[in-house]
Tab-separated table of C-alpha atoms (C1' of nucleotides) and ligand atoms in Angstrom:
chain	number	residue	atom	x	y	z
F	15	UNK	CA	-10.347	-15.319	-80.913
F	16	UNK	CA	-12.164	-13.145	-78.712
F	17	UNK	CA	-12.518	-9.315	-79.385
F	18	UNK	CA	-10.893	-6.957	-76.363
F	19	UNK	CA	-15.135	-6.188	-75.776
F	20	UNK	CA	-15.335	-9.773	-74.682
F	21	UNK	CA	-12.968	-10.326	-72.541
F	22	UNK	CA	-13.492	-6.727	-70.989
F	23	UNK	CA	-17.402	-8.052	-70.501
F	24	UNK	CA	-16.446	-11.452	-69.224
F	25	UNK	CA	-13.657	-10.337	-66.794
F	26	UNK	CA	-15.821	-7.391	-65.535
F	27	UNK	CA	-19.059	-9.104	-64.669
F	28	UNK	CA	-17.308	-11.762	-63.066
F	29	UNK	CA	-15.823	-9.045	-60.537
F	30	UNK	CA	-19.687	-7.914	-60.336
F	31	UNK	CA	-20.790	-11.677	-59.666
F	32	UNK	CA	-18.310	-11.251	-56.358
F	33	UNK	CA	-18.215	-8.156	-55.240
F	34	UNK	CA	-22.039	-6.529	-55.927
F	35	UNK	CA	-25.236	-7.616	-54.869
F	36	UNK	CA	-28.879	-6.344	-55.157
F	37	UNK	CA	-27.539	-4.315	-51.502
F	38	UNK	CA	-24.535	-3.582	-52.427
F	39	UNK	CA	-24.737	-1.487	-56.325
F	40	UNK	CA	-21.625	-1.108	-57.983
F	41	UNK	CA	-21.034	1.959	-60.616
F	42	UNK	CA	-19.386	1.399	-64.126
F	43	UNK	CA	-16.184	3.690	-62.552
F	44	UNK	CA	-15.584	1.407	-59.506
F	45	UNK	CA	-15.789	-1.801	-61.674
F	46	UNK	CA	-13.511	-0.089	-64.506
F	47	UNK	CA	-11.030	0.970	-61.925
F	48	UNK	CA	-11.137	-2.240	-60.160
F	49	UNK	CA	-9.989	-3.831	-63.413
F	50	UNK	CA	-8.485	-1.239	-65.342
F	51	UNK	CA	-10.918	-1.179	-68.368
F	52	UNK	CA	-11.718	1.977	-70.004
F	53	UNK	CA	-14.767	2.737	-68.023
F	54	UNK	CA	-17.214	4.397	-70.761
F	55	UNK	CA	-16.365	1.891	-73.161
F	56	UNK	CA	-17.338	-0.586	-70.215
F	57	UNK	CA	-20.402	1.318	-69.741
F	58	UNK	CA	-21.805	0.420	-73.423
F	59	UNK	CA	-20.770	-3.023	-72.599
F	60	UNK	CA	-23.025	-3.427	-69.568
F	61	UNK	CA	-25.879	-1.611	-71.250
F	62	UNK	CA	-25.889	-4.443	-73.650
F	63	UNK	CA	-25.352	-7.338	-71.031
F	64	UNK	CA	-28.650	-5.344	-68.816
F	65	UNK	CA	-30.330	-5.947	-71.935
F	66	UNK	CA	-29.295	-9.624	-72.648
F	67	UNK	CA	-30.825	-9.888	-69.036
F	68	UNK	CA	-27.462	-11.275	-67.633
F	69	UNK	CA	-26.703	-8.563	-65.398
F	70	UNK	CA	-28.831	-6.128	-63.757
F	71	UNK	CA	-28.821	-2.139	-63.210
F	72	UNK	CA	-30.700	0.624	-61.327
F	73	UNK	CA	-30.320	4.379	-61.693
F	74	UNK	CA	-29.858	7.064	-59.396
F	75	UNK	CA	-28.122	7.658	-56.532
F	76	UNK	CA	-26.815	4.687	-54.969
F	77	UNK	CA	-27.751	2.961	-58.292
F	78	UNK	CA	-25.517	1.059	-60.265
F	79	UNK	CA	-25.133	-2.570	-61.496
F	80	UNK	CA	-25.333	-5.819	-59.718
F	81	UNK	CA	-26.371	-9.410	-60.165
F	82	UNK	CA	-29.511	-11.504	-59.071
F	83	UNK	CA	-29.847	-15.044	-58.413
F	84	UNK	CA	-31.520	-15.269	-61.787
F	85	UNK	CA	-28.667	-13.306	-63.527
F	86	UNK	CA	-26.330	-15.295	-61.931
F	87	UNK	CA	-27.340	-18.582	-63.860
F	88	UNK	CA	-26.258	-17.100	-67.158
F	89	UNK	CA	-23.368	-18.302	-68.246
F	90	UNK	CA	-19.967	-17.019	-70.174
F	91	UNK	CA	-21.613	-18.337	-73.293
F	92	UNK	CA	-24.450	-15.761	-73.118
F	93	UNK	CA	-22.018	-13.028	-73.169
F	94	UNK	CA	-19.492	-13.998	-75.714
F	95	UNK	CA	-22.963	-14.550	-77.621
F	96	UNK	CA	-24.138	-10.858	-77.047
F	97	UNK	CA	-21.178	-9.175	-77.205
F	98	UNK	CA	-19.318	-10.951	-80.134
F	99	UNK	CA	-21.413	-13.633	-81.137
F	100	UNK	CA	-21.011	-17.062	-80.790
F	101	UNK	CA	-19.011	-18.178	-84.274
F	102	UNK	CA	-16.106	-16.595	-83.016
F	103	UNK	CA	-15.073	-19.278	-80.287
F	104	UNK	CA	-15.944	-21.961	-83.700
F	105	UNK	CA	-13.721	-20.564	-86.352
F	106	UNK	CA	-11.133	-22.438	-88.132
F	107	UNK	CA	-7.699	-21.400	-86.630
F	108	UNK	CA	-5.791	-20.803	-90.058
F	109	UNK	CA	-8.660	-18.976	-90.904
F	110	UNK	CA	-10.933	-21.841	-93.438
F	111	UNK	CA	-14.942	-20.499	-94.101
F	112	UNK	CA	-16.016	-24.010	-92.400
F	113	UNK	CA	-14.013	-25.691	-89.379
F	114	UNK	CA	-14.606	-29.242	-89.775
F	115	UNK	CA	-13.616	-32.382	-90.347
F	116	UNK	CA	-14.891	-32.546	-93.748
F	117	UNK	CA	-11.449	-30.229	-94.686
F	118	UNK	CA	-10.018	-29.308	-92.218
F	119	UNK	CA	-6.966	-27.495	-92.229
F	120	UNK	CA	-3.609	-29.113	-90.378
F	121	UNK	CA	-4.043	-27.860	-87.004
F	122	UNK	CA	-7.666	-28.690	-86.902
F	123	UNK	CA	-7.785	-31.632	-84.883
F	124	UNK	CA	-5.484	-30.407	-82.094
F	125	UNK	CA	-8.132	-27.188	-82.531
F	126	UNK	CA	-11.312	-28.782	-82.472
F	127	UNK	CA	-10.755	-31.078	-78.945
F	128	UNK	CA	-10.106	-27.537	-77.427
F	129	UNK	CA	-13.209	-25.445	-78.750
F	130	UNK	CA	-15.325	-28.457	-77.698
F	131	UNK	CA	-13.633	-28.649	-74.342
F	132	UNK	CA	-13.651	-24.499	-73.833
F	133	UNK	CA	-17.260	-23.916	-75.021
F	134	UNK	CA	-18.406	-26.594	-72.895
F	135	UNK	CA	-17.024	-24.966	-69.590
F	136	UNK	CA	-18.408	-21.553	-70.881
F	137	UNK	CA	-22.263	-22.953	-71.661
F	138	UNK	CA	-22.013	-25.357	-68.534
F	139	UNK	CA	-20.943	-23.803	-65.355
F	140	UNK	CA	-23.035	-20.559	-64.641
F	141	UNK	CA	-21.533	-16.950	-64.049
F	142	UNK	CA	-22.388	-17.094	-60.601
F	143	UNK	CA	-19.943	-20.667	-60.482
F	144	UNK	CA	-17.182	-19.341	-62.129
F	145	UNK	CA	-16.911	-16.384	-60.039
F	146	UNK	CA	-16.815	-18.882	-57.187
F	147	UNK	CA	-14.448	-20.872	-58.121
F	148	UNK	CA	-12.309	-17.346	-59.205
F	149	UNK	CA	-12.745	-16.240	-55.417
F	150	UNK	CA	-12.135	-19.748	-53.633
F	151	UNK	CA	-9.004	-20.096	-55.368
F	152	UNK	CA	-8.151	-16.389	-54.403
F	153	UNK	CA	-7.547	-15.135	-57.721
F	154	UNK	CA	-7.330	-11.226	-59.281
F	155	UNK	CA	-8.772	-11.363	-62.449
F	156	UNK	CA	-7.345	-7.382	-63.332
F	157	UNK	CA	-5.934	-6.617	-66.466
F	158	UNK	CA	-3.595	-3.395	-63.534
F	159	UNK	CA	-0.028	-4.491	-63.383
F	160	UNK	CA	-0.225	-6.180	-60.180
F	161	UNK	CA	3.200	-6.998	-58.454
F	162	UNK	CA	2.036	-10.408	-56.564
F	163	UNK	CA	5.075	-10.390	-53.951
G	22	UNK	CA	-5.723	-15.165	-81.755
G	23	UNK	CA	-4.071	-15.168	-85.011
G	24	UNK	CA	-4.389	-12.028	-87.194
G	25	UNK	CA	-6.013	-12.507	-90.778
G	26	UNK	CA	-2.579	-11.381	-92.382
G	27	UNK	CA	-0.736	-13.940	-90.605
G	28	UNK	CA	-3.009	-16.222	-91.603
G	29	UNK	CA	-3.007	-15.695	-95.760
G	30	UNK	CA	0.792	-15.460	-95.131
G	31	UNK	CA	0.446	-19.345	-93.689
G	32	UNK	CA	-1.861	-20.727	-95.846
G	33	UNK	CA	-0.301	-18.940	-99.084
G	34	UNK	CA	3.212	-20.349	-98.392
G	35	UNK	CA	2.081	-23.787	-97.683
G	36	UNK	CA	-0.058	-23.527	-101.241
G	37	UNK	CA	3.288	-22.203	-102.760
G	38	UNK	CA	5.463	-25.153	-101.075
G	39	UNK	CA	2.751	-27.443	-102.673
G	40	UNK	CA	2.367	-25.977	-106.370
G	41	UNK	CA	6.153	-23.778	-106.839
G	42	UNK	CA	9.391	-24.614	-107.230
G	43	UNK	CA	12.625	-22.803	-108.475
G	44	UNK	CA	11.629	-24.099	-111.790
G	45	UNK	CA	8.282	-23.314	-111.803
G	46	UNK	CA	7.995	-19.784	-109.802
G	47	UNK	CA	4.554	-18.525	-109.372
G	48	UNK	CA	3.797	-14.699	-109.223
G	49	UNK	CA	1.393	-13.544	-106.485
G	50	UNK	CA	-1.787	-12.841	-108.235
G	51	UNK	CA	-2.041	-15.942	-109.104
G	52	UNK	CA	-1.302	-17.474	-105.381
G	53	UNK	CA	-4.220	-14.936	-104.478
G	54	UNK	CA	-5.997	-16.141	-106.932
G	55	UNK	CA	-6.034	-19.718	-106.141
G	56	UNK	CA	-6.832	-19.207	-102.723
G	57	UNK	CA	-9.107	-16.120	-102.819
G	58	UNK	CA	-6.547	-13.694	-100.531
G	59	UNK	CA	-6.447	-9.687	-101.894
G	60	UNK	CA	-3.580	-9.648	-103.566
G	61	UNK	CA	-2.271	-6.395	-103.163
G	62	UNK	CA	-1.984	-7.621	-99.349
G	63	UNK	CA	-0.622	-10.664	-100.026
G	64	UNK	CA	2.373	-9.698	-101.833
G	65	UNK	CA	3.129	-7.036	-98.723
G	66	UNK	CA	3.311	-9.785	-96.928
G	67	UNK	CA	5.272	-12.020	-99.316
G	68	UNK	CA	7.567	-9.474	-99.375
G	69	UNK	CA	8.382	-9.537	-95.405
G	70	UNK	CA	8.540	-13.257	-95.853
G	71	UNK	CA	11.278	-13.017	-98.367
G	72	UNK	CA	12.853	-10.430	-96.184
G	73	UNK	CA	12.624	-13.313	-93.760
G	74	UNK	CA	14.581	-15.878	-95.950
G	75	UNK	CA	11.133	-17.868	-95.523
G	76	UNK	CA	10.084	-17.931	-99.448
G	77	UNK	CA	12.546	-16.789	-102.340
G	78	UNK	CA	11.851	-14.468	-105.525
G	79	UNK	CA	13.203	-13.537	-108.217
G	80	UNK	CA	12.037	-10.330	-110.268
G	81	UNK	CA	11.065	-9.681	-114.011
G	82	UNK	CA	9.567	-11.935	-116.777
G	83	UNK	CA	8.634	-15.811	-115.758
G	84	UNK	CA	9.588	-14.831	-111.955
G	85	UNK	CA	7.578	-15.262	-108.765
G	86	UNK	CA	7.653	-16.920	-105.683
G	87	UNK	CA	9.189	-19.656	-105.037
G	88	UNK	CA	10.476	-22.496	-101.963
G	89	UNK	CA	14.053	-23.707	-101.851
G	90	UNK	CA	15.039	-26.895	-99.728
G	91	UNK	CA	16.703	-24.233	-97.526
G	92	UNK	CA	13.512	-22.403	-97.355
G	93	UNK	CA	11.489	-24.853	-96.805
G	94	UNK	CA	13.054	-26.118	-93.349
G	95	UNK	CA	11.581	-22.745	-91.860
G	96	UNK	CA	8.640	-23.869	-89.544
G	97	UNK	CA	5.118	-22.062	-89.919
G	98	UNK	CA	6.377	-20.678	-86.304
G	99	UNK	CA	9.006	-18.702	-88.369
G	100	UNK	CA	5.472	-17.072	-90.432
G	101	UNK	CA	4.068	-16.275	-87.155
G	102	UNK	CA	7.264	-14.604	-85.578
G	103	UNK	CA	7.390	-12.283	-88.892
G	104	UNK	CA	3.817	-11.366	-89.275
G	105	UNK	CA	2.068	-10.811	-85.746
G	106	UNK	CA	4.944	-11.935	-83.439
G	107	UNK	CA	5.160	-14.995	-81.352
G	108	UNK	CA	3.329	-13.791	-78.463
G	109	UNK	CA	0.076	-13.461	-80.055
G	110	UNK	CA	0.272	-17.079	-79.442
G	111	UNK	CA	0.745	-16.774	-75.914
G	112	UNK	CA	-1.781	-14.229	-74.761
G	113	UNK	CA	-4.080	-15.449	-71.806
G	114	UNK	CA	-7.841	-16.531	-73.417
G	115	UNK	CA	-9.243	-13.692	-71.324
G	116	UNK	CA	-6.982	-11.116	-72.092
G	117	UNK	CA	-5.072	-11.426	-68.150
G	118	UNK	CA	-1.895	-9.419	-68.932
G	119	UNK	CA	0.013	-12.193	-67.955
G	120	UNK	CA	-0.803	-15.916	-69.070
G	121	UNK	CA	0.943	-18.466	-66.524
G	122	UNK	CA	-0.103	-20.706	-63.735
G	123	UNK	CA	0.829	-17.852	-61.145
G	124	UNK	CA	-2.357	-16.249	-61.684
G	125	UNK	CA	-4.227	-18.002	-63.732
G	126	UNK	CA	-7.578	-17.280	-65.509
G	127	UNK	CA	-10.410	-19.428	-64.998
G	128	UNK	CA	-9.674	-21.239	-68.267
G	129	UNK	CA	-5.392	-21.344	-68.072
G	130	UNK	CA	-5.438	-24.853	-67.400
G	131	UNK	CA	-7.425	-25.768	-70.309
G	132	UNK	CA	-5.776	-23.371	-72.840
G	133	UNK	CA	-2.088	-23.573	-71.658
G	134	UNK	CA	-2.024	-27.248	-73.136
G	135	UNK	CA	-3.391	-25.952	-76.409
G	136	UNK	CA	-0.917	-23.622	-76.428
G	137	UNK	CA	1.772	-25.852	-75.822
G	138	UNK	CA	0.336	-28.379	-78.664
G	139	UNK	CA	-0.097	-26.057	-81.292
G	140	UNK	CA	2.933	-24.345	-80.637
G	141	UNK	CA	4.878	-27.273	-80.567
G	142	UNK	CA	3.193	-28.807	-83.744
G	143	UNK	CA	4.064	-24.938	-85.619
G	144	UNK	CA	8.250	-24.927	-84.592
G	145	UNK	CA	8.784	-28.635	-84.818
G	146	UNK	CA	7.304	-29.486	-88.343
G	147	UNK	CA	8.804	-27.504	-91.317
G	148	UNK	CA	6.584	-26.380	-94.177
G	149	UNK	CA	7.859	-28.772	-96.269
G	150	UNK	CA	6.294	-31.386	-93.879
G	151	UNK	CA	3.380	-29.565	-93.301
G	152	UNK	CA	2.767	-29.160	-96.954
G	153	UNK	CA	3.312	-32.518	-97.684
G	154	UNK	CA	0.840	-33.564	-95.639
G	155	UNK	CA	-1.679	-31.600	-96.681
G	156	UNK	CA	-1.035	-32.965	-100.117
G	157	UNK	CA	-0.872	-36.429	-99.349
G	158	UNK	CA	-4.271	-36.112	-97.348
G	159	UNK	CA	-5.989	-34.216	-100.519
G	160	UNK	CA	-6.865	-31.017	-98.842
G	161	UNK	CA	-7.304	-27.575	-99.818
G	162	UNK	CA	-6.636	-24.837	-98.151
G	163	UNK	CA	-7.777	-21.882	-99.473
G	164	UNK	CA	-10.694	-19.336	-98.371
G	165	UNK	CA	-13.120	-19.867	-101.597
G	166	UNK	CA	-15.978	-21.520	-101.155
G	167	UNK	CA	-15.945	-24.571	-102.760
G	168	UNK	CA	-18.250	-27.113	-103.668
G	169	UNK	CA	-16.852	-30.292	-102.940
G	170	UNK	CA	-20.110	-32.805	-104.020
A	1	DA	C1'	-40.051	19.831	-54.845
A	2	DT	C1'	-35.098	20.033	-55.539
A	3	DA	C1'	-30.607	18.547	-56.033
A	4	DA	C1'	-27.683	14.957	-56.741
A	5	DT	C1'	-26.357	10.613	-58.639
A	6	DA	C1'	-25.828	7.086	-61.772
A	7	DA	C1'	-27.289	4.527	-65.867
A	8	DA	C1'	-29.136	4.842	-70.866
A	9	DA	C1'	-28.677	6.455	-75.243
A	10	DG	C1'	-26.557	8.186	-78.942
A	11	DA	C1'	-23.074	10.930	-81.358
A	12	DT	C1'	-18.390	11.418	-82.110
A	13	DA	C1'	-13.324	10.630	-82.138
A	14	DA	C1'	-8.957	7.909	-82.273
A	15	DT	C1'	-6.448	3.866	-83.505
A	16	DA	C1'	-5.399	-0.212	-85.723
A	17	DA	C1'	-6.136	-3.588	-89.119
A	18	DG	C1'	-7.021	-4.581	-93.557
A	19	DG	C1'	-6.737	-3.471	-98.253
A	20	DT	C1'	-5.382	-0.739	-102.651
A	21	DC	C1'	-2.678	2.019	-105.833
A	22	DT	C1'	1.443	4.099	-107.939
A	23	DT	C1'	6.118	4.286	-108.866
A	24	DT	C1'	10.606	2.181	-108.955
A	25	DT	C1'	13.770	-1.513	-109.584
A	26	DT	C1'	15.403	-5.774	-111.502
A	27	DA	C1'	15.535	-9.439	-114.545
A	28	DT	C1'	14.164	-11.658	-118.849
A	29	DT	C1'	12.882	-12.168	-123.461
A	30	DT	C1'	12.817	-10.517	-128.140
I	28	DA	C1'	18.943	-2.145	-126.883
I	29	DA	C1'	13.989	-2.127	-126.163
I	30	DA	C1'	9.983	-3.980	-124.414
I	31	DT	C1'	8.026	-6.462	-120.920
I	32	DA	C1'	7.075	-8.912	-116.750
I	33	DA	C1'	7.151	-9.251	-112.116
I	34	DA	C1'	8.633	-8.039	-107.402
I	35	DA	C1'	9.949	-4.085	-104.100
I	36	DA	C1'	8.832	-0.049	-101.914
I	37	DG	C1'	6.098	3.236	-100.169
I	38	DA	C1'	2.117	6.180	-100.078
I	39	DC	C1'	-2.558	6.046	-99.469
I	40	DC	C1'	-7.387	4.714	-98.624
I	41	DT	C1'	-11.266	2.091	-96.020
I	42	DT	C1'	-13.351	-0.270	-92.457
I	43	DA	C1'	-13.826	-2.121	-87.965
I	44	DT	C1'	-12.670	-1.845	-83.399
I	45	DT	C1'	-11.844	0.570	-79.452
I	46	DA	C1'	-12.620	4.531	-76.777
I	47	DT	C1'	-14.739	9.032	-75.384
I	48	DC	C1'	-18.023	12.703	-74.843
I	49	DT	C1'	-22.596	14.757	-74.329
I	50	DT	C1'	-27.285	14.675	-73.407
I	51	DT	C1'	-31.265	12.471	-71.447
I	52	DT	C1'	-33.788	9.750	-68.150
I	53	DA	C1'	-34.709	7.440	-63.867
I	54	DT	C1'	-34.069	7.111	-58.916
I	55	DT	C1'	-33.023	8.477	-54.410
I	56	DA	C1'	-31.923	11.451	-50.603
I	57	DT	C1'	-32.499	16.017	-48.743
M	222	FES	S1	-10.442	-26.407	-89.963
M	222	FES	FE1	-8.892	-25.173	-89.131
M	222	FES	S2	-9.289	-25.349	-87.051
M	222	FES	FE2	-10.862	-26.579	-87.867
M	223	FES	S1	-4.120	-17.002	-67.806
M	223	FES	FE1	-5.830	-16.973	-69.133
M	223	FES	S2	-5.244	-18.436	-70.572
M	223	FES	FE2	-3.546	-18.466	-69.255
DNA sequence: ATAATAAAAGATAATAAGGTCTTTTTATTT
DNA sequence: AAATAAAAAGACCTTATTATCTTTTATTAT
């Protein structure tokens, strides 16, 4: 549904939403590592997301990426929407050229509840909200092996 | 979530389960044809399916494809297993190398029931069924465009 | 100013998925 | 028996995705 890009993008900038700030710059590497994404092909990703505006970068030494209150009201939406484009979370799960009820295939209306449902938590809580809720409930949102014991 | 191969293999064996029989075996172009899938591809993946016990054949002049009763108590699960492999219906939303409530994604709670529904719906109906009811509720499944005014 | 650091930009490479083509085998019809 | 039709098998090609490498530019600390 979504391409590896996405989720890399997602996963990564909600590590940046909790762990960077405008005083504390994190670098593509430390993010990468953190999360065990292939850090230059993480690097193109952010470039795109500075330019979508939804996260935020300075050069140079102690430069790096970060997010700003303003940033932070993005949402998951926006980057799905830059990265992939939005059509991909509304395509027809057998594969159909139009998902709807008009004719829809036989899965579609378990399908359809759950697009509806999953878009509406990516366009209506913010980045900055999500990441929240990820910390408060003490999660590690890492695609590294961890042994939790 | 489901690869494109996996899905002609689904839709073309439920359009063969509608429109073939032992009597009336249908040879691949024409399934491709029908509902717009390369063919070339299509019988590759026929051919794992028949590997599969999941469709029959039969070679030479006025064979094709075809669905015995036998056959057609194989679930759309069975499709799924063949082509991509089960667990491409299990993978977290976000790509988390592990999808379960022990560390959860921020969207587990709303996919994991998804999962479980569609999953449920593809292993407990056979094609027959499914085909049937896409029959009796006039639909058609195939990846032209049509023009239904 | 200079050196160092880190992102931006763009070119390039590797892999996987999707798709095609050719030859062989098997069954059927004439 | 010969011609033909269709699947089986396997080699091959193309495209998209994923990943890497190299050069340039901006910023900061020395
Ligand atoms: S038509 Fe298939 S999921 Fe909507
Ligand atoms: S952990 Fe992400 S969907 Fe289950």
């Amino acid at each position: 549904m979504l391409s590896r890009a996405s989720k890399y993008a997602i996963l990564s900038t909600l590590y940046l939403a909790e762990h960077a700030s405008k005083e504390k710059k994190m670098s593509v590497k430390k993010i990468a590592d953190a999360i065990d994404v292939p850090s230059p092909f993480l690097a193109k990703l952010f470039q795109q997301l500075v330019h979508a505006k939804i996260i935020s970068s300075v050069k140079g030494p102690n430069g790096g990426f970060y997010i700003t209150k303003k940033n932070g009201d993005k949402t998951v939406c926006d980057i799905i929407e830059n990265i992939d484009g939005l059509h991909k979370l509304n395509e027809c799960f057998l594969g159909l050229n139009e998902c709807d009820g008009e004719n829809p295939c036989p899965v579609h209306f378990i399908v359809e509840p759950f697009k509806k449902s999953i878009l509406g938590k990516f366009r209506d809580k913010s980045i900055l909200e999500f990441s929240k809720e990820v910390a408060d409930n003490g999660r590690f949102l890492t695609l590294k092996h961890l042994d939790l014991d």
